[in-house]
PDB file of C-alpha atoms and ligand atoms in Angstrom:
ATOM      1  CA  UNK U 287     -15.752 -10.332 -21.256  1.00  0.00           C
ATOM      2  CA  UNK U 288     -12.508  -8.293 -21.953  1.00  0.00           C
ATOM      3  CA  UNK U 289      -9.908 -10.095 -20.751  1.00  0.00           C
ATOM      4  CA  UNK U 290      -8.273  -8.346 -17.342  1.00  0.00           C
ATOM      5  CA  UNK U 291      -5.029  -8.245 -15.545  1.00  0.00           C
ATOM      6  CA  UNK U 292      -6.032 -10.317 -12.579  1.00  0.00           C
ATOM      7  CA  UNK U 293      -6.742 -13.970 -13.278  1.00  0.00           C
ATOM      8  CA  UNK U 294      -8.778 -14.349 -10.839  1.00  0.00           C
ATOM      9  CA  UNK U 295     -10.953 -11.575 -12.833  1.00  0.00           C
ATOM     10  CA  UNK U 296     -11.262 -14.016 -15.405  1.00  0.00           C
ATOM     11  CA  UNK U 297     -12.256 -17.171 -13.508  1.00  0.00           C
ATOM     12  CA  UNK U 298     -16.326 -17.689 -13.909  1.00  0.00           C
ATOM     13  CA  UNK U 299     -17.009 -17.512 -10.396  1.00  0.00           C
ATOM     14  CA  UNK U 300     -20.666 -18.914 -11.486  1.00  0.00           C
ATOM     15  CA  UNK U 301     -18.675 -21.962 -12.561  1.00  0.00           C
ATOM     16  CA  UNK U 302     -16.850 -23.122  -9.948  1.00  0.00           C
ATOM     17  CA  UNK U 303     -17.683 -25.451  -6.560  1.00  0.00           C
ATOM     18  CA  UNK U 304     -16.522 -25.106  -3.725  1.00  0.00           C
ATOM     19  CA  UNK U 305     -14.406 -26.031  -1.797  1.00  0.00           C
ATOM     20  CA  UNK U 306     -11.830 -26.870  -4.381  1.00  0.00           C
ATOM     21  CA  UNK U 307      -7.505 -25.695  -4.431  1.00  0.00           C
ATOM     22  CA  UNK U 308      -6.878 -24.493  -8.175  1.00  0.00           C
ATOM     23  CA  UNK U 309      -3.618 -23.673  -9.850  1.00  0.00           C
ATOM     24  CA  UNK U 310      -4.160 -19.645 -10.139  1.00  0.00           C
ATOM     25  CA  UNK U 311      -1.410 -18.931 -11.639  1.00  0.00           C
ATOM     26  CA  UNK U 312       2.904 -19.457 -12.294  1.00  0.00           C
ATOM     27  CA  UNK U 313       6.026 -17.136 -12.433  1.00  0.00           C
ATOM     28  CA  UNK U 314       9.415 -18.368 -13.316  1.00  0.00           C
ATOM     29  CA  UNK U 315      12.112 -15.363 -12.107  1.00  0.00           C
ATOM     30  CA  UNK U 316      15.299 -14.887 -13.823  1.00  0.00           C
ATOM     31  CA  UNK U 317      17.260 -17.468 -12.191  1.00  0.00           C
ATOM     32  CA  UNK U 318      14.590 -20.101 -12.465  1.00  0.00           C
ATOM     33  CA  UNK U 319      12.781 -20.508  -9.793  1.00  0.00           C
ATOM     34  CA  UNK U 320       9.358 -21.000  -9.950  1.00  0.00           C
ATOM     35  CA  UNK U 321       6.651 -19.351  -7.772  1.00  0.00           C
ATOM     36  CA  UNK U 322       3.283 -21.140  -7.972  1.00  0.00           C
ATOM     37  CA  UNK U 323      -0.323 -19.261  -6.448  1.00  0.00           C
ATOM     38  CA  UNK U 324      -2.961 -21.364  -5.073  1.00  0.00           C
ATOM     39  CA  UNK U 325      -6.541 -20.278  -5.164  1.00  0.00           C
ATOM     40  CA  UNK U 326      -7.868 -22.483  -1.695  1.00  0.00           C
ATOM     41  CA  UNK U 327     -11.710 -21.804  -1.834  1.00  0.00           C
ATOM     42  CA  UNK U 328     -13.213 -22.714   1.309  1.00  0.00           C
ATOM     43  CA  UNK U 329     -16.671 -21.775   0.477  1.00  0.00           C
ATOM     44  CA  UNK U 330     -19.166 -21.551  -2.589  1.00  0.00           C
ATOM     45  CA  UNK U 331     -18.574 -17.796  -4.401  1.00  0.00           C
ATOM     46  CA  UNK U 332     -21.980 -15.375  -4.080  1.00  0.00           C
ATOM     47  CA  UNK U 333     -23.403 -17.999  -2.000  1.00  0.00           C
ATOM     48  CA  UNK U 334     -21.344 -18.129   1.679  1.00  0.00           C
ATOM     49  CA  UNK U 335     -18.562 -16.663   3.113  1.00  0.00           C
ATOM     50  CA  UNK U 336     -16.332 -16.994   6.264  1.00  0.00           C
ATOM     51  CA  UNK U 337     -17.572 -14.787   8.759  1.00  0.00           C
ATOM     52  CA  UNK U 338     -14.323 -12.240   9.261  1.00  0.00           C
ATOM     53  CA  UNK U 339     -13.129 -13.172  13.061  1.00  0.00           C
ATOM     54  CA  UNK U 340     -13.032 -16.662  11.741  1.00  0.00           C
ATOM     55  CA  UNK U 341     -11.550 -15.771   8.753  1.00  0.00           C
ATOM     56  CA  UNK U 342      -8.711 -14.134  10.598  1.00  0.00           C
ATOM     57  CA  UNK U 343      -7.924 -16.621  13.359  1.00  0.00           C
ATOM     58  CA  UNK U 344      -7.682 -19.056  10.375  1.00  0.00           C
ATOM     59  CA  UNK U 345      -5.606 -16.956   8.747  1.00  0.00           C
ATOM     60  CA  UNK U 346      -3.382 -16.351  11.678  1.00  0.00           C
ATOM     61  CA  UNK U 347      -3.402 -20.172  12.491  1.00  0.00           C
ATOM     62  CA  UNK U 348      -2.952 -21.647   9.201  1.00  0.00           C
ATOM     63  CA  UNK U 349       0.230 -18.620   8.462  1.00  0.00           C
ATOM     64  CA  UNK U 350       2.021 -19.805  11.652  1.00  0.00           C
ATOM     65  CA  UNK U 351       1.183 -23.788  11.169  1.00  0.00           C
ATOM     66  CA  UNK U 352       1.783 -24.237   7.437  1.00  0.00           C
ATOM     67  CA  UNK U 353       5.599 -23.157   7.960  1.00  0.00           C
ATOM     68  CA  UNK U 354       6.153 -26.237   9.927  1.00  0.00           C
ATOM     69  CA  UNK U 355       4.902 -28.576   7.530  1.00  0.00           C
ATOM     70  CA  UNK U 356       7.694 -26.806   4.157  1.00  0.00           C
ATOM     71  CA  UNK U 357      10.218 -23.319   4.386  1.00  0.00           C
ATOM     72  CA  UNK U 358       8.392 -23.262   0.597  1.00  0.00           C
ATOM     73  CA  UNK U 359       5.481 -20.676   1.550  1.00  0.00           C
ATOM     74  CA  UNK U 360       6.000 -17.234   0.124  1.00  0.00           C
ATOM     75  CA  UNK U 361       2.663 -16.431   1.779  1.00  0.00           C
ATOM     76  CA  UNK U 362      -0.869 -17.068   2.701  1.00  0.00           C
ATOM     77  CA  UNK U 363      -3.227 -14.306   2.519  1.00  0.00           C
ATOM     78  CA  UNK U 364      -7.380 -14.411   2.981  1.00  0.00           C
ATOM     79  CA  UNK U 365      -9.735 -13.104  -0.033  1.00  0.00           C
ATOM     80  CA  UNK U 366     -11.144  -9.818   0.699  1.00  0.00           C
ATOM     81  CA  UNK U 367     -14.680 -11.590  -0.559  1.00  0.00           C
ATOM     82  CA  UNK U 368     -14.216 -14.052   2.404  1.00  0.00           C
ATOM     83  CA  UNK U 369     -14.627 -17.187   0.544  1.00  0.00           C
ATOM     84  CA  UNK U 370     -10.715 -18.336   0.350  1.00  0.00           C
ATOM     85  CA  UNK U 371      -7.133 -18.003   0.893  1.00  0.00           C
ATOM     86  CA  UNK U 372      -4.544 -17.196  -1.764  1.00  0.00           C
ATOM     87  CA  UNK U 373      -0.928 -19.833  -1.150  1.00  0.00           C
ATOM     88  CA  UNK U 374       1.854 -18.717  -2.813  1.00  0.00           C
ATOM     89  CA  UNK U 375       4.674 -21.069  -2.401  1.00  0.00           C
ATOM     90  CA  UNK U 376       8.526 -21.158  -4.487  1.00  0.00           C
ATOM     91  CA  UNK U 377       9.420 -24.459  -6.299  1.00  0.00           C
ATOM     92  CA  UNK U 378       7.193 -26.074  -5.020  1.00  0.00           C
ATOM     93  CA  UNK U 379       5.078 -27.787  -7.967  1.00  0.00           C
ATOM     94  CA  UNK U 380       3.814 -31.031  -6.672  1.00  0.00           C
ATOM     95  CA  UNK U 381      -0.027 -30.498  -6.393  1.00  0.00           C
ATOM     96  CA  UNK U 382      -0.827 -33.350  -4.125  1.00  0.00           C
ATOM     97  CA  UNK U 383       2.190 -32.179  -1.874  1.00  0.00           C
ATOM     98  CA  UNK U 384       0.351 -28.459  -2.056  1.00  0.00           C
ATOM     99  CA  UNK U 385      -2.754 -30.946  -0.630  1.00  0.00           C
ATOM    100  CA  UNK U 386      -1.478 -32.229   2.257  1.00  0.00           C
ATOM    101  CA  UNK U 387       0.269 -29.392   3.271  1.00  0.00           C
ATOM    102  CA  UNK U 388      -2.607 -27.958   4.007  1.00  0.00           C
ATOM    103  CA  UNK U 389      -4.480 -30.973   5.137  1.00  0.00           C
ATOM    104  CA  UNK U 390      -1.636 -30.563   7.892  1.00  0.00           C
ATOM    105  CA  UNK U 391      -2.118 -27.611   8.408  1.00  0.00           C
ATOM    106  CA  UNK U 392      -6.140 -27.438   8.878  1.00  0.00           C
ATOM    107  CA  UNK U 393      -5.176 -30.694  11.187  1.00  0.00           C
ATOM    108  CA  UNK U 394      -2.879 -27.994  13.324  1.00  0.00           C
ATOM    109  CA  UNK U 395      -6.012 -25.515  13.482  1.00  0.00           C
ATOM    110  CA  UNK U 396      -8.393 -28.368  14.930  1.00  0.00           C
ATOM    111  CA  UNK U 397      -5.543 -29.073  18.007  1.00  0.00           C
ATOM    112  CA  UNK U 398      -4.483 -25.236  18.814  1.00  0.00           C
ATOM    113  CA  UNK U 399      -5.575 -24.083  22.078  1.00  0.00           C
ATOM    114  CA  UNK U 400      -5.039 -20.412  21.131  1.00  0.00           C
ATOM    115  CA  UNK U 401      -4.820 -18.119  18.099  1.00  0.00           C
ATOM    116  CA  UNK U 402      -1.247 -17.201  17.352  1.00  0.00           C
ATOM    117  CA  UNK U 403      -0.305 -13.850  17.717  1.00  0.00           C
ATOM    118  CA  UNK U 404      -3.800 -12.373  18.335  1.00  0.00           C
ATOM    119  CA  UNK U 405      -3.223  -9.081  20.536  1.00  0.00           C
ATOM    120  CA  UNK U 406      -2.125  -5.297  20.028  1.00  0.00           C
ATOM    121  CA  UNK U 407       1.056  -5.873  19.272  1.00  0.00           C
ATOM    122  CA  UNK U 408       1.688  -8.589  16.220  1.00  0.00           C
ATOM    123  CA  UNK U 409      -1.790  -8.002  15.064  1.00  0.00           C
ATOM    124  CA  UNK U 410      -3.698  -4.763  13.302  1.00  0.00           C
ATOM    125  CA  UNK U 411      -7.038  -5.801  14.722  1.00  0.00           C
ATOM    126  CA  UNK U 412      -6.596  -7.945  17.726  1.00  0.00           C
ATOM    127  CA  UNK U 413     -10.080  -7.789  19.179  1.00  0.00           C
ATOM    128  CA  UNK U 414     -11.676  -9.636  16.181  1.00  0.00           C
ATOM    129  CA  UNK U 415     -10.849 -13.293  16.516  1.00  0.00           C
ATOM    130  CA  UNK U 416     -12.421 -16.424  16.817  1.00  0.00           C
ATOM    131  CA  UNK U 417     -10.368 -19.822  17.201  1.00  0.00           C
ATOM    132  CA  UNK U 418     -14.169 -21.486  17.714  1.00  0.00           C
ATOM    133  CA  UNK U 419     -15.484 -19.914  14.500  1.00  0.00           C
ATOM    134  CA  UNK U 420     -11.234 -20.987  12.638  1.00  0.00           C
ATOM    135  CA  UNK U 421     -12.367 -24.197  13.884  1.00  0.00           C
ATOM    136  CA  UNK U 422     -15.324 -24.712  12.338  1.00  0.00           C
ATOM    137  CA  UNK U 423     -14.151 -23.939   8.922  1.00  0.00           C
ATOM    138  CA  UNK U 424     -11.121 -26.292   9.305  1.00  0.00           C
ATOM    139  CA  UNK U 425     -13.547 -29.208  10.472  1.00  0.00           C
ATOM    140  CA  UNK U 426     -15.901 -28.210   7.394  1.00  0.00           C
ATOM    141  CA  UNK U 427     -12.980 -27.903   5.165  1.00  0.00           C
ATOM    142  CA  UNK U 428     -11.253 -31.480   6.030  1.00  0.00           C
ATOM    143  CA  UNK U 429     -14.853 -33.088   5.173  1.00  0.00           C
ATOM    144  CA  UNK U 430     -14.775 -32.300   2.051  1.00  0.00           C
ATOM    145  CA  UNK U 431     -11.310 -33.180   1.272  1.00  0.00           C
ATOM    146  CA  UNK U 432     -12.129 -35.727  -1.301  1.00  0.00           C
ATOM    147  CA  UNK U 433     -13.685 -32.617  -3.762  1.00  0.00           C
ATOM    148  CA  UNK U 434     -10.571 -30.282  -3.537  1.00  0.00           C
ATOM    149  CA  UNK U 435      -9.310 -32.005  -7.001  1.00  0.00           C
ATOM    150  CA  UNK U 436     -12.433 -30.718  -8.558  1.00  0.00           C
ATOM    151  CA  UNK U 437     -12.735 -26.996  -9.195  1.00  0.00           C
ATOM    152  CA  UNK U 438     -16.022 -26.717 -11.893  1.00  0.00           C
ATOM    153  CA  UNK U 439     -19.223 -27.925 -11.753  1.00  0.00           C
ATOM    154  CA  UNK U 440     -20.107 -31.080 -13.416  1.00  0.00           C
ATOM    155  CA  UNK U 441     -21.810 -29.812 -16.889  1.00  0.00           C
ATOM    156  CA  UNK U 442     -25.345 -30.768 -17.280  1.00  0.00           C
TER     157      UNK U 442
HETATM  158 ZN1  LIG K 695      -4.247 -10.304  12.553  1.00  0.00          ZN
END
């Protein structure tokens, strides 16, 4: 396959498992500092996907929550295929820091009473939410904490 701008274009998505949080990629700027993106994969690619008023309370939840846990985030965004987030955080390199960040953070989504910020005015599409359906992902997401480390299938 020719080789494309996007690395994400060049992951085998046939080749991963899911869940799993893999380095995506690294940019150093001109004074140093280091910007590191996290692929967070919540659910197998091609096979499931977060349904999208999950999807966005999660992403609501999980924006607002994560800054309480490090002032590192540069941001948190959802995949527009519905199977992940992407984190991009600033000097921030530890990996197993970058893992229980957000095991804090899905922690936070399991204990909110309310989506943040869900209504006409901070949000672009207030009406489709579901802290239930952010829930459920977080609970599925925690259980399967121990397989984050591994991002490809084991070869036969
Ligand atoms: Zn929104």
């Amino acid at each position: 396959m020719k080789k494309m701008n996007v690395e994400s274009f060049n992951l085998d998505h046939t080749k991963v498992m899911a869940p799993f949080v893999r380095l995506a990629g690294t940019k150093v700027g001109v004074h140093g500092d280091e910007i590191y993106k996290y692929d967070i994969r919540f659910k197998q690619p091609n096979k499931e996907h977060m349904k999208m008023p999950s999807l966005h309370s999660l992403e609501h939840l999980m924006a607002e929550n994560i800054r309480n846990h490090t002032e590192q985030v540069v941001d948190i965004s959802p995949m527009g295929c519905q199977t992940g987030f992407y984190l991009s955080v600033i000097n921030l390199e530890n990996y197993d820091e970058i893992l229980e960040i957000l095991e804090k953070t899905l922690q936070d989504v399991l204990e909110a009473t309310e989506v943040p910020a869900c209504n006409e005015v901070q949000c672009g599409w207030a009406a489709s939410h579901s802290l239930e359906g952010a829930k459920e992902i977080a609970i599925e997401m925690l259980s399967k904490k121990e397989e984050w480390r591994q991002i490809y299938k084991e070869e036969a």
